Amino acid sequence: MTDPTPSDRHVPVMLDRVVALLAPALQQPGAVLVDATLGLGGHSEAFLERCPEARLIGLDRDPAALRLAGERLAPYAERTTFVHAVYDELPRVLDELDIPAIDGILFDLGVSSMQLDEADRGFAYAQDAPLDMRMDSTAPTTAADILNTYSSADLARILFQYGEEKFSRKIADRIVRAREAEPFTNSARLSELVRDAIPQAARRTGGHPAKRTFQALRIEVNGELDVLRRALPAAVASLALHGRIVVMSYHSLEDRITKQTLAAGAKSDVPDDLPVIPAGHEPYLKLLTRGAERPTEDEVADNPRAASARVRAATRVREKGLVA
């Protein structure tokens, strides 16, 4: 049996809706789209097919993803540029490519299908694997490093903040005690420890007991929320007039940051009681979604990984003090 191709392995989430939100900004010759989280290139492939005038800049921190996406998008090589970078490095990437402004940018946040499916990456709590969780395999710190070196207080903090885990302190204390006997190396041991630390009544709801702990470790290993807080304002600042941004998130922490960033741009920066908004102080974004849009029931049935997706989008309506 031959290995699955990137297109076989990856089902892009909310593909048609994402394309519909971004495509209006990508119809003119030379339009530039940044896929800030290229992954296996499923969304980018659709844009290159449906927006023949657009050029793609694909970013990913995972060298393996860049290689596989490059294979998938080879038919569009003349219109694609791939860069090994984290998405908060967008200003540097655009500067090095001599691109003053972009017409669209997509963020498809969280762990990719490829990373989940490759057991040795250590992202999945349901199968035993080395506790790695690095999206960039060249990065220095793994999940095992965190588990074996962080204090109980720091472990409890990240489990509570990034995993919204109610039993964070109990789990952290057990981790510290357990590592004294033997350092953590594999996911099965951690998954079992978390299950045993959570009261039996609490295990009956909310999915796998270790889900929140693994999410928290992954976010800490990759600095995901700090990166997102830097990346979203930089992305908005890079948009040309009428340029569009679409952000797809998969948990409430990402969605909250996205909501706050886009809402701030869609609101005037002068006091609410000022009778007239001075020129140059109008909102610079217009929201394109009412709240967070969710996948349809049919899509979730076809692709269960879409279930937690939330999409928000906005377009830039002011540049250098001018209103479109």
PDB file of C-alpha atoms in Angstrom:
ATOM      1  CA  MET A   1       0.000   0.000   0.000  1.00  0.00           C
ATOM      2  CA  THR A   2       1.349   3.452  -0.874  1.00  0.00           C
ATOM      3  CA  ASP A   3       1.625   6.157   1.761  1.00  0.00           C
ATOM      4  CA  PRO A   4      -1.274   8.624   1.860  1.00  0.00           C
ATOM      5  CA  THR A   5      -0.719  11.885   0.052  1.00  0.00           C
ATOM      6  CA  PRO A   6      -1.102  15.212   1.907  1.00  0.00           C
ATOM      7  CA  SER A   7      -4.541  15.683   0.349  1.00  0.00           C
ATOM      8  CA  ASP A   8      -5.604  12.229   1.552  1.00  0.00           C
ATOM      9  CA  ARG A   9      -4.435  12.946   5.096  1.00  0.00           C
ATOM     10  CA  HIS A  10      -5.946  16.394   5.559  1.00  0.00           C
ATOM     11  CA  VAL A  11      -9.552  17.574   5.404  1.00  0.00           C
ATOM     12  CA  PRO A  12      -9.560  21.390   5.594  1.00  0.00           C
ATOM     13  CA  VAL A  13     -12.029  22.695   8.176  1.00  0.00           C
ATOM     14  CA  MET A  14     -14.849  25.015   7.005  1.00  0.00           C
ATOM     15  CA  LEU A  15     -13.132  25.283   3.640  1.00  0.00           C
ATOM     16  CA  ASP A  16     -15.941  26.842   1.596  1.00  0.00           C
ATOM     17  CA  ARG A  17     -16.758  29.432   4.268  1.00  0.00           C
ATOM     18  CA  VAL A  18     -13.118  30.416   4.716  1.00  0.00           C
ATOM     19  CA  VAL A  19     -12.695  30.827   0.964  1.00  0.00           C
ATOM     20  CA  ALA A  20     -15.900  32.874   0.730  1.00  0.00           C
ATOM     21  CA  LEU A  21     -14.661  35.234   3.453  1.00  0.00           C
ATOM     22  CA  LEU A  22     -11.195  35.815   1.965  1.00  0.00           C
ATOM     23  CA  ALA A  23     -11.673  35.471  -1.805  1.00  0.00           C
ATOM     24  CA  PRO A  24     -13.229  38.923  -2.427  1.00  0.00           C
ATOM     25  CA  ALA A  25      -9.894  40.508  -1.459  1.00  0.00           C
ATOM     26  CA  LEU A  26      -7.857  38.209  -3.727  1.00  0.00           C
ATOM     27  CA  GLN A  27      -9.273  38.786  -7.196  1.00  0.00           C
ATOM     28  CA  GLN A  28      -6.973  41.538  -8.457  1.00  0.00           C
ATOM     29  CA  PRO A  29      -3.693  40.742 -10.244  1.00  0.00           C
ATOM     30  CA  GLY A  30      -0.835  40.421  -7.802  1.00  0.00           C
ATOM     31  CA  ALA A  31      -3.012  39.992  -4.715  1.00  0.00           C
ATOM     32  CA  VAL A  32      -1.045  38.504  -1.828  1.00  0.00           C
ATOM     33  CA  LEU A  33      -2.472  35.901   0.545  1.00  0.00           C
ATOM     34  CA  VAL A  34      -0.591  34.783   3.636  1.00  0.00           C
ATOM     35  CA  ASP A  35      -1.456  31.383   5.026  1.00  0.00           C
ATOM     36  CA  ALA A  36       0.057  31.909   8.460  1.00  0.00           C
ATOM     37  CA  THR A  37      -0.404  28.251   9.434  1.00  0.00           C
ATOM     38  CA  LEU A  38       0.200  26.394   6.185  1.00  0.00           C
ATOM     39  CA  GLY A  39      -0.025  22.864   7.578  1.00  0.00           C
ATOM     40  CA  LEU A  40      -0.655  20.401   4.763  1.00  0.00           C
ATOM     41  CA  GLY A  41      -1.839  23.187   2.460  1.00  0.00           C
ATOM     42  CA  GLY A  42      -5.497  22.261   2.112  1.00  0.00           C
ATOM     43  CA  HIS A  43      -6.883  25.779   2.471  1.00  0.00           C
ATOM     44  CA  SER A  44      -4.074  27.236   0.360  1.00  0.00           C
ATOM     45  CA  GLU A  45      -4.743  24.766  -2.447  1.00  0.00           C
ATOM     46  CA  ALA A  46      -8.363  25.933  -2.621  1.00  0.00           C
ATOM     47  CA  PHE A  47      -7.314  29.580  -2.785  1.00  0.00           C
ATOM     48  CA  LEU A  48      -4.767  28.950  -5.523  1.00  0.00           C
ATOM     49  CA  GLU A  49      -7.425  27.085  -7.518  1.00  0.00           C
ATOM     50  CA  ARG A  50     -10.189  29.652  -7.035  1.00  0.00           C
ATOM     51  CA  CYS A  51      -8.159  32.881  -7.011  1.00  0.00           C
ATOM     52  CA  PRO A  52      -5.926  32.585 -10.109  1.00  0.00           C
ATOM     53  CA  GLU A  53      -4.549  36.126  -9.727  1.00  0.00           C
ATOM     54  CA  ALA A  54      -3.358  35.594  -6.154  1.00  0.00           C
ATOM     55  CA  ARG A  55       0.131  34.848  -4.857  1.00  0.00           C
ATOM     56  CA  LEU A  56       0.574  32.715  -1.729  1.00  0.00           C
ATOM     57  CA  ILE A  57       3.046  33.212   1.113  1.00  0.00           C
ATOM     58  CA  GLY A  58       2.884  30.083   3.274  1.00  0.00           C
ATOM     59  CA  LEU A  59       4.321  30.123   6.796  1.00  0.00           C
ATOM     60  CA  ASP A  60       4.783  27.175   9.118  1.00  0.00           C
ATOM     61  CA  ARG A  61       7.010  26.431  12.078  1.00  0.00           C
ATOM     62  CA  ASP A  62       7.028  22.720  11.198  1.00  0.00           C
ATOM     63  CA  PRO A  63       9.618  21.791   8.534  1.00  0.00           C
ATOM     64  CA  ALA A  64       7.740  18.560   7.776  1.00  0.00           C
ATOM     65  CA  ALA A  65       4.556  20.500   7.013  1.00  0.00           C
ATOM     66  CA  LEU A  66       6.413  22.825   4.644  1.00  0.00           C
ATOM     67  CA  ARG A  67       7.831  19.849   2.760  1.00  0.00           C
ATOM     68  CA  LEU A  68       4.478  18.089   2.401  1.00  0.00           C
ATOM     69  CA  ALA A  69       2.599  21.279   1.507  1.00  0.00           C
ATOM     70  CA  GLY A  70       5.257  22.026  -1.087  1.00  0.00           C
ATOM     71  CA  GLU A  71       4.569  18.663  -2.716  1.00  0.00           C
ATOM     72  CA  ARG A  72       0.838  19.251  -2.679  1.00  0.00           C
ATOM     73  CA  LEU A  73       1.080  22.755  -4.110  1.00  0.00           C
ATOM     74  CA  ALA A  74       3.791  22.005  -6.667  1.00  0.00           C
ATOM     75  CA  PRO A  75       1.423  22.729  -9.612  1.00  0.00           C
ATOM     76  CA  TYR A  76       1.270  26.337  -8.362  1.00  0.00           C
ATOM     77  CA  ALA A  77       5.011  26.763  -7.765  1.00  0.00           C
ATOM     78  CA  GLU A  78       5.188  30.021  -9.735  1.00  0.00           C
ATOM     79  CA  ARG A  79       2.689  31.626  -7.341  1.00  0.00           C
ATOM     80  CA  THR A  80       3.922  30.231  -4.024  1.00  0.00           C
ATOM     81  CA  THR A  81       6.609  31.085  -1.499  1.00  0.00           C
ATOM     82  CA  PHE A  82       7.148  28.949   1.616  1.00  0.00           C
ATOM     83  CA  VAL A  83       8.881  30.209   4.744  1.00  0.00           C
ATOM     84  CA  HIS A  84       9.936  28.337   7.898  1.00  0.00           C
ATOM     85  CA  ALA A  85       8.655  30.795  10.480  1.00  0.00           C
ATOM     86  CA  VAL A  86       6.251  31.218  13.367  1.00  0.00           C
ATOM     87  CA  TYR A  87       3.374  33.504  12.491  1.00  0.00           C
ATOM     88  CA  ASP A  88       4.405  36.292  14.868  1.00  0.00           C
ATOM     89  CA  GLU A  89       7.443  36.691  12.587  1.00  0.00           C
ATOM     90  CA  LEU A  90       5.149  37.992   9.822  1.00  0.00           C
ATOM     91  CA  PRO A  91       6.575  41.567   9.788  1.00  0.00           C
ATOM     92  CA  ARG A  92      10.116  40.226   9.290  1.00  0.00           C
ATOM     93  CA  VAL A  93       9.000  37.797   6.577  1.00  0.00           C
ATOM     94  CA  LEU A  94       7.148  40.494   4.628  1.00  0.00           C
ATOM     95  CA  ASP A  95      10.087  42.875   4.970  1.00  0.00           C
ATOM     96  CA  GLU A  96      12.516  40.266   3.653  1.00  0.00           C
ATOM     97  CA  LEU A  97      10.186  39.517   0.727  1.00  0.00           C
ATOM     98  CA  ASP A  98       9.755  43.259   0.064  1.00  0.00           C
ATOM     99  CA  ILE A  99       5.967  43.058   0.416  1.00  0.00           C
ATOM    100  CA  PRO A 100       4.612  46.333   1.873  1.00  0.00           C
ATOM    101  CA  ALA A 101       1.042  45.094   2.442  1.00  0.00           C
ATOM    102  CA  ILE A 102      -1.052  41.965   2.002  1.00  0.00           C
ATOM    103  CA  ASP A 103      -4.591  41.422   0.784  1.00  0.00           C
ATOM    104  CA  GLY A 104      -5.572  38.454   2.917  1.00  0.00           C
ATOM    105  CA  ILE A 105      -4.323  36.357   5.800  1.00  0.00           C
ATOM    106  CA  LEU A 106      -5.588  33.095   7.262  1.00  0.00           C
ATOM    107  CA  PHE A 107      -4.820  31.671  10.692  1.00  0.00           C
ATOM    108  CA  ASP A 108      -5.886  28.051  11.255  1.00  0.00           C
ATOM    109  CA  LEU A 109      -4.733  27.721  14.839  1.00  0.00           C
ATOM    110  CA  GLY A 110      -3.809  24.782  17.038  1.00  0.00           C
ATOM    111  CA  VAL A 111      -2.248  21.444  16.250  1.00  0.00           C
ATOM    112  CA  SER A 112      -2.455  20.218  12.657  1.00  0.00           C
ATOM    113  CA  SER A 113      -3.961  16.955  11.443  1.00  0.00           C
ATOM    114  CA  MET A 114      -0.513  15.720  10.473  1.00  0.00           C
ATOM    115  CA  GLN A 115       0.897  16.417  13.934  1.00  0.00           C
ATOM    116  CA  LEU A 116      -2.012  14.627  15.606  1.00  0.00           C
ATOM    117  CA  ASP A 117      -1.737  11.638  13.305  1.00  0.00           C
ATOM    118  CA  GLU A 118       2.001  11.105  13.733  1.00  0.00           C
ATOM    119  CA  ALA A 119       2.251   9.249  17.031  1.00  0.00           C
ATOM    120  CA  ASP A 120       5.900  10.044  17.638  1.00  0.00           C
ATOM    121  CA  ARG A 121       5.124  13.764  17.856  1.00  0.00           C
ATOM    122  CA  GLY A 122       3.409  13.140  21.203  1.00  0.00           C
ATOM    123  CA  PHE A 123       0.367  15.394  20.715  1.00  0.00           C
ATOM    124  CA  ALA A 124      -2.318  12.725  21.161  1.00  0.00           C
ATOM    125  CA  TYR A 125      -3.251  11.608  24.668  1.00  0.00           C
ATOM    126  CA  ALA A 126      -4.979   8.463  23.397  1.00  0.00           C
ATOM    127  CA  GLN A 127      -1.815   6.720  22.186  1.00  0.00           C
ATOM    128  CA  ASP A 128       1.551   6.141  23.810  1.00  0.00           C
ATOM    129  CA  ALA A 129       4.386   8.248  22.384  1.00  0.00           C
ATOM    130  CA  PRO A 130       7.391  10.297  23.468  1.00  0.00           C
ATOM    131  CA  LEU A 131       6.312  13.480  25.285  1.00  0.00           C
ATOM    132  CA  ASP A 132       7.481  15.891  22.604  1.00  0.00           C
ATOM    133  CA  MET A 133       4.632  18.209  21.431  1.00  0.00           C
ATOM    134  CA  ARG A 134       6.925  20.590  19.541  1.00  0.00           C
ATOM    135  CA  MET A 135       5.286  22.031  16.430  1.00  0.00           C
ATOM    136  CA  ASP A 136       8.800  22.937  15.300  1.00  0.00           C
ATOM    137  CA  SER A 137      10.936  19.842  15.718  1.00  0.00           C
ATOM    138  CA  THR A 138      14.038  22.055  15.876  1.00  0.00           C
ATOM    139  CA  ALA A 139      12.831  23.942  18.970  1.00  0.00           C
ATOM    140  CA  PRO A 140      14.738  23.197  22.196  1.00  0.00           C
ATOM    141  CA  THR A 141      12.004  22.466  24.772  1.00  0.00           C
ATOM    142  CA  THR A 142       9.747  19.406  24.822  1.00  0.00           C
ATOM    143  CA  ALA A 143       6.756  18.537  26.975  1.00  0.00           C
ATOM    144  CA  ALA A 144       8.960  16.081  28.888  1.00  0.00           C
ATOM    145  CA  ASP A 145      11.344  18.914  29.738  1.00  0.00           C
ATOM    146  CA  ILE A 146       8.479  20.909  31.225  1.00  0.00           C
ATOM    147  CA  LEU A 147       7.058  17.986  33.176  1.00  0.00           C
ATOM    148  CA  ASN A 148      10.450  17.086  34.628  1.00  0.00           C
ATOM    149  CA  THR A 149      11.708  20.584  35.524  1.00  0.00           C
ATOM    150  CA  TYR A 150       8.807  22.944  36.293  1.00  0.00           C
ATOM    151  CA  SER A 151       7.844  23.471  39.923  1.00  0.00           C
ATOM    152  CA  SER A 152       4.494  22.236  41.150  1.00  0.00           C
ATOM    153  CA  ALA A 153       3.246  25.831  41.257  1.00  0.00           C
ATOM    154  CA  ASP A 154       4.278  26.503  37.652  1.00  0.00           C
ATOM    155  CA  LEU A 155       2.762  23.249  36.436  1.00  0.00           C
ATOM    156  CA  ALA A 156      -0.494  24.051  38.226  1.00  0.00           C
ATOM    157  CA  ARG A 157      -0.476  27.539  36.681  1.00  0.00           C
ATOM    158  CA  ILE A 158      -0.156  26.364  33.099  1.00  0.00           C
ATOM    159  CA  LEU A 159      -2.695  23.541  33.590  1.00  0.00           C
ATOM    160  CA  PHE A 160      -5.198  26.027  34.984  1.00  0.00           C
ATOM    161  CA  GLN A 161      -4.517  28.919  32.583  1.00  0.00           C
ATOM    162  CA  TYR A 162      -4.000  26.991  29.347  1.00  0.00           C
ATOM    163  CA  GLY A 163      -6.049  23.872  30.009  1.00  0.00           C
ATOM    164  CA  GLU A 164      -8.758  25.407  32.226  1.00  0.00           C
ATOM    165  CA  GLU A 165      -8.214  22.330  34.383  1.00  0.00           C
ATOM    166  CA  LYS A 166     -10.118  22.478  37.702  1.00  0.00           C
ATOM    167  CA  PHE A 167      -7.860  19.883  39.292  1.00  0.00           C
ATOM    168  CA  SER A 168      -4.628  21.538  38.192  1.00  0.00           C
ATOM    169  CA  ARG A 169      -3.027  21.655  41.639  1.00  0.00           C
ATOM    170  CA  LYS A 170      -3.762  18.001  42.386  1.00  0.00           C
ATOM    171  CA  ILE A 171      -2.391  16.905  39.004  1.00  0.00           C
ATOM    172  CA  ALA A 172       0.723  19.091  39.372  1.00  0.00           C
ATOM    173  CA  ASP A 173       1.501  17.689  42.826  1.00  0.00           C
ATOM    174  CA  ARG A 174       1.190  14.138  41.525  1.00  0.00           C
ATOM    175  CA  ILE A 175       3.469  14.881  38.579  1.00  0.00           C
ATOM    176  CA  VAL A 176       6.184  16.234  40.880  1.00  0.00           C
ATOM    177  CA  ARG A 177       5.950  13.215  43.192  1.00  0.00           C
ATOM    178  CA  ALA A 178       5.963  10.746  40.302  1.00  0.00           C
ATOM    179  CA  ARG A 179       8.977  12.249  38.552  1.00  0.00           C
ATOM    180  CA  GLU A 180      11.071  11.843  41.693  1.00  0.00           C
ATOM    181  CA  ALA A 181      10.840   8.083  41.174  1.00  0.00           C
ATOM    182  CA  GLU A 182      11.284   8.238  37.395  1.00  0.00           C
ATOM    183  CA  PRO A 183      11.346  11.157  34.900  1.00  0.00           C
ATOM    184  CA  PHE A 184       8.449  11.402  32.451  1.00  0.00           C
ATOM    185  CA  THR A 185       9.237  10.288  28.910  1.00  0.00           C
ATOM    186  CA  ASN A 186       6.013   8.926  27.390  1.00  0.00           C
ATOM    187  CA  SER A 187       2.434  10.054  27.101  1.00  0.00           C
ATOM    188  CA  ALA A 188       0.708   6.905  28.407  1.00  0.00           C
ATOM    189  CA  ARG A 189       2.163   7.337  31.887  1.00  0.00           C
ATOM    190  CA  LEU A 190       1.087  10.974  32.040  1.00  0.00           C
ATOM    191  CA  SER A 191      -2.386  10.150  30.725  1.00  0.00           C
ATOM    192  CA  GLU A 192      -2.827   7.475  33.393  1.00  0.00           C
ATOM    193  CA  LEU A 193      -1.594   9.791  36.156  1.00  0.00           C
ATOM    194  CA  VAL A 194      -4.058  12.515  35.142  1.00  0.00           C
ATOM    195  CA  ARG A 195      -6.940  10.054  35.014  1.00  0.00           C
ATOM    196  CA  ASP A 196      -6.132   8.795  38.498  1.00  0.00           C
ATOM    197  CA  ALA A 197      -5.781  12.340  39.880  1.00  0.00           C
ATOM    198  CA  ILE A 198      -9.246  13.421  38.751  1.00  0.00           C
ATOM    199  CA  PRO A 199     -12.206  12.317  40.901  1.00  0.00           C
ATOM    200  CA  GLN A 200     -14.221   9.548  39.312  1.00  0.00           C
ATOM    201  CA  ALA A 201     -17.386  11.636  39.154  1.00  0.00           C
ATOM    202  CA  ALA A 202     -15.572  14.331  37.140  1.00  0.00           C
ATOM    203  CA  ARG A 203     -14.318  11.784  34.602  1.00  0.00           C
ATOM    204  CA  ARG A 204     -17.823  11.054  33.344  1.00  0.00           C
ATOM    205  CA  THR A 205     -18.116  14.309  31.390  1.00  0.00           C
ATOM    206  CA  GLY A 206     -15.858  16.501  29.265  1.00  0.00           C
ATOM    207  CA  GLY A 207     -14.173  13.835  27.154  1.00  0.00           C
ATOM    208  CA  HIS A 208     -10.833  12.201  27.883  1.00  0.00           C
ATOM    209  CA  PRO A 209      -9.563  13.138  31.385  1.00  0.00           C
ATOM    210  CA  ALA A 210      -6.107  14.052  30.043  1.00  0.00           C
ATOM    211  CA  LYS A 211      -7.369  16.281  27.235  1.00  0.00           C
ATOM    212  CA  ARG A 212      -6.978  19.550  29.137  1.00  0.00           C
ATOM    213  CA  THR A 213      -3.534  18.660  30.501  1.00  0.00           C
ATOM    214  CA  PHE A 214      -2.206  17.775  27.059  1.00  0.00           C
ATOM    215  CA  GLN A 215      -3.656  21.001  25.615  1.00  0.00           C
ATOM    216  CA  ALA A 216      -1.973  23.060  28.338  1.00  0.00           C
ATOM    217  CA  LEU A 217       1.401  21.398  27.811  1.00  0.00           C
ATOM    218  CA  ARG A 218       1.193  21.859  24.048  1.00  0.00           C
ATOM    219  CA  ILE A 219       0.397  25.560  24.434  1.00  0.00           C
ATOM    220  CA  GLU A 220       3.299  26.021  26.857  1.00  0.00           C
ATOM    221  CA  VAL A 221       5.789  24.087  24.709  1.00  0.00           C
ATOM    222  CA  ASN A 222       4.965  26.184  21.651  1.00  0.00           C
ATOM    223  CA  GLY A 223       4.181  29.508  23.334  1.00  0.00           C
ATOM    224  CA  GLU A 224       0.963  29.553  21.353  1.00  0.00           C
ATOM    225  CA  LEU A 225      -1.041  32.220  23.159  1.00  0.00           C
ATOM    226  CA  ASP A 226       1.848  34.664  23.519  1.00  0.00           C
ATOM    227  CA  VAL A 227       2.649  34.189  19.833  1.00  0.00           C
ATOM    228  CA  LEU A 228      -1.006  34.801  18.912  1.00  0.00           C
ATOM    229  CA  ARG A 229      -1.166  37.989  20.992  1.00  0.00           C
ATOM    230  CA  ARG A 230       1.781  39.345  19.012  1.00  0.00           C
ATOM    231  CA  ALA A 231       0.735  37.954  15.646  1.00  0.00           C
ATOM    232  CA  LEU A 232      -2.839  39.221  15.323  1.00  0.00           C
ATOM    233  CA  PRO A 233      -2.093  42.962  15.707  1.00  0.00           C
ATOM    234  CA  ALA A 234       0.861  42.562  13.331  1.00  0.00           C
ATOM    235  CA  ALA A 235      -1.369  40.804  10.802  1.00  0.00           C
ATOM    236  CA  VAL A 236      -4.011  43.531  10.958  1.00  0.00           C
ATOM    237  CA  ALA A 237      -1.322  46.203  10.574  1.00  0.00           C
ATOM    238  CA  SER A 238      -0.009  44.455   7.455  1.00  0.00           C
ATOM    239  CA  LEU A 239      -3.386  44.445   5.679  1.00  0.00           C
ATOM    240  CA  ALA A 240      -3.842  46.691   2.661  1.00  0.00           C
ATOM    241  CA  LEU A 241      -7.015  48.734   2.423  1.00  0.00           C
ATOM    242  CA  HIS A 242      -9.904  46.269   1.876  1.00  0.00           C
ATOM    243  CA  GLY A 243      -7.611  43.422   2.912  1.00  0.00           C
ATOM    244  CA  ARG A 244      -9.194  40.652   4.967  1.00  0.00           C
ATOM    245  CA  ILE A 245      -8.209  38.521   7.954  1.00  0.00           C
ATOM    246  CA  VAL A 246      -9.780  35.182   8.885  1.00  0.00           C
ATOM    247  CA  VAL A 247      -8.949  33.381  12.132  1.00  0.00           C
ATOM    248  CA  MET A 248     -10.034  29.834  12.882  1.00  0.00           C
ATOM    249  CA  SER A 249      -9.579  28.776  16.504  1.00  0.00           C
ATOM    250  CA  TYR A 250     -10.373  25.577  18.367  1.00  0.00           C
ATOM    251  CA  HIS A 251     -10.629  26.526  22.011  1.00  0.00           C
ATOM    252  CA  SER A 252     -11.940  29.443  24.031  1.00  0.00           C
ATOM    253  CA  LEU A 253      -8.515  30.897  24.889  1.00  0.00           C
ATOM    254  CA  GLU A 254      -7.565  31.432  21.241  1.00  0.00           C
ATOM    255  CA  ASP A 255     -11.044  32.646  20.364  1.00  0.00           C
ATOM    256  CA  ARG A 256     -11.040  35.176  23.216  1.00  0.00           C
ATOM    257  CA  ILE A 257      -7.776  36.738  22.015  1.00  0.00           C
ATOM    258  CA  THR A 258      -9.084  36.848  18.455  1.00  0.00           C
ATOM    259  CA  LYS A 259     -12.392  38.393  19.490  1.00  0.00           C
ATOM    260  CA  GLN A 260     -10.690  41.093  21.545  1.00  0.00           C
ATOM    261  CA  THR A 261      -8.200  41.997  18.807  1.00  0.00           C
ATOM    262  CA  LEU A 262     -10.769  42.264  16.028  1.00  0.00           C
ATOM    263  CA  ALA A 263     -13.328  44.028  18.226  1.00  0.00           C
ATOM    264  CA  ALA A 264     -10.751  46.656  19.226  1.00  0.00           C
ATOM    265  CA  GLY A 265     -10.106  47.454  15.567  1.00  0.00           C
ATOM    266  CA  ALA A 266     -13.818  47.667  14.803  1.00  0.00           C
ATOM    267  CA  LYS A 267     -14.373  50.307  17.480  1.00  0.00           C
ATOM    268  CA  SER A 268     -13.422  53.980  17.422  1.00  0.00           C
ATOM    269  CA  ASP A 269     -10.525  54.887  19.694  1.00  0.00           C
ATOM    270  CA  VAL A 270     -12.219  58.015  21.064  1.00  0.00           C
ATOM    271  CA  PRO A 271     -14.608  58.249  24.049  1.00  0.00           C
ATOM    272  CA  ASP A 272     -18.126  56.976  23.394  1.00  0.00           C
ATOM    273  CA  ASP A 273     -19.699  60.275  24.432  1.00  0.00           C
ATOM    274  CA  LEU A 274     -17.774  62.357  21.873  1.00  0.00           C
ATOM    275  CA  PRO A 275     -20.409  63.745  19.464  1.00  0.00           C
ATOM    276  CA  VAL A 276     -18.167  63.639  16.378  1.00  0.00           C
ATOM    277  CA  ILE A 277     -15.400  61.169  15.604  1.00  0.00           C
ATOM    278  CA  PRO A 278     -12.350  63.095  14.331  1.00  0.00           C
ATOM    279  CA  ALA A 279     -10.895  62.041  10.986  1.00  0.00           C
ATOM    280  CA  GLY A 280      -8.361  59.295  11.418  1.00  0.00           C
ATOM    281  CA  HIS A 281     -10.006  57.932  14.557  1.00  0.00           C
ATOM    282  CA  GLU A 282     -12.734  55.907  12.880  1.00  0.00           C
ATOM    283  CA  PRO A 283     -12.655  52.134  13.268  1.00  0.00           C
ATOM    284  CA  TYR A 284     -10.033  50.600  10.970  1.00  0.00           C
ATOM    285  CA  LEU A 285     -11.720  47.193  10.820  1.00  0.00           C
ATOM    286  CA  LYS A 286     -15.203  46.058   9.878  1.00  0.00           C
ATOM    287  CA  LEU A 287     -16.302  42.683  11.249  1.00  0.00           C
ATOM    288  CA  LEU A 288     -17.407  40.186   8.586  1.00  0.00           C
ATOM    289  CA  THR A 289     -18.829  37.606  10.974  1.00  0.00           C
ATOM    290  CA  ARG A 290     -21.474  38.019  13.641  1.00  0.00           C
ATOM    291  CA  GLY A 291     -19.772  36.484  16.611  1.00  0.00           C
ATOM    292  CA  ALA A 292     -17.905  33.259  15.943  1.00  0.00           C
ATOM    293  CA  GLU A 293     -19.216  31.105  13.111  1.00  0.00           C
ATOM    294  CA  ARG A 294     -19.294  27.341  13.613  1.00  0.00           C
ATOM    295  CA  PRO A 295     -19.199  24.369  11.223  1.00  0.00           C
ATOM    296  CA  THR A 296     -22.441  22.785  10.077  1.00  0.00           C
ATOM    297  CA  GLU A 297     -23.697  19.525  11.551  1.00  0.00           C
ATOM    298  CA  ASP A 298     -23.000  17.821   8.229  1.00  0.00           C
ATOM    299  CA  GLU A 299     -19.372  18.943   8.246  1.00  0.00           C
ATOM    300  CA  VAL A 300     -18.844  17.766  11.812  1.00  0.00           C
ATOM    301  CA  ALA A 301     -20.337  14.396  10.860  1.00  0.00           C
ATOM    302  CA  ASP A 302     -17.891  14.137   7.949  1.00  0.00           C
ATOM    303  CA  ASN A 303     -14.897  15.573   9.847  1.00  0.00           C
ATOM    304  CA  PRO A 304     -15.152  15.264  13.648  1.00  0.00           C
ATOM    305  CA  ARG A 305     -12.063  17.433  14.119  1.00  0.00           C
ATOM    306  CA  ALA A 306     -14.123  20.395  12.896  1.00  0.00           C
ATOM    307  CA  ALA A 307     -16.457  20.187  15.900  1.00  0.00           C
ATOM    308  CA  SER A 308     -14.745  22.824  18.042  1.00  0.00           C
ATOM    309  CA  ALA A 309     -13.842  25.235  15.223  1.00  0.00           C
ATOM    310  CA  ARG A 310     -14.781  28.914  15.520  1.00  0.00           C
ATOM    311  CA  VAL A 311     -14.250  31.393  12.679  1.00  0.00           C
ATOM    312  CA  ARG A 312     -13.991  35.179  12.965  1.00  0.00           C
ATOM    313  CA  ALA A 313     -13.182  37.572  10.134  1.00  0.00           C
ATOM    314  CA  ALA A 314     -12.718  41.276   9.463  1.00  0.00           C
ATOM    315  CA  THR A 315     -11.739  43.638   6.651  1.00  0.00           C
ATOM    316  CA  ARG A 316      -9.582  46.751   6.839  1.00  0.00           C
ATOM    317  CA  VAL A 317     -11.604  49.891   6.092  1.00  0.00           C
ATOM    318  CA  ARG A 318      -9.157  52.635   7.018  1.00  0.00           C
ATOM    319  CA  GLU A 319      -5.559  53.261   6.078  1.00  0.00           C
ATOM    320  CA  LYS A 320      -3.447  56.259   7.036  1.00  0.00           C
ATOM    321  CA  GLY A 321      -6.397  58.203   8.375  1.00  0.00           C
ATOM    322  CA  LEU A 322      -8.626  57.681   5.346  1.00  0.00           C
ATOM    323  CA  VAL A 323     -11.988  55.923   5.376  1.00  0.00           C
ATOM    324  CA  ALA A 324     -12.867  53.678   2.458  1.00  0.00           C
TER     325      ALA A 324
END
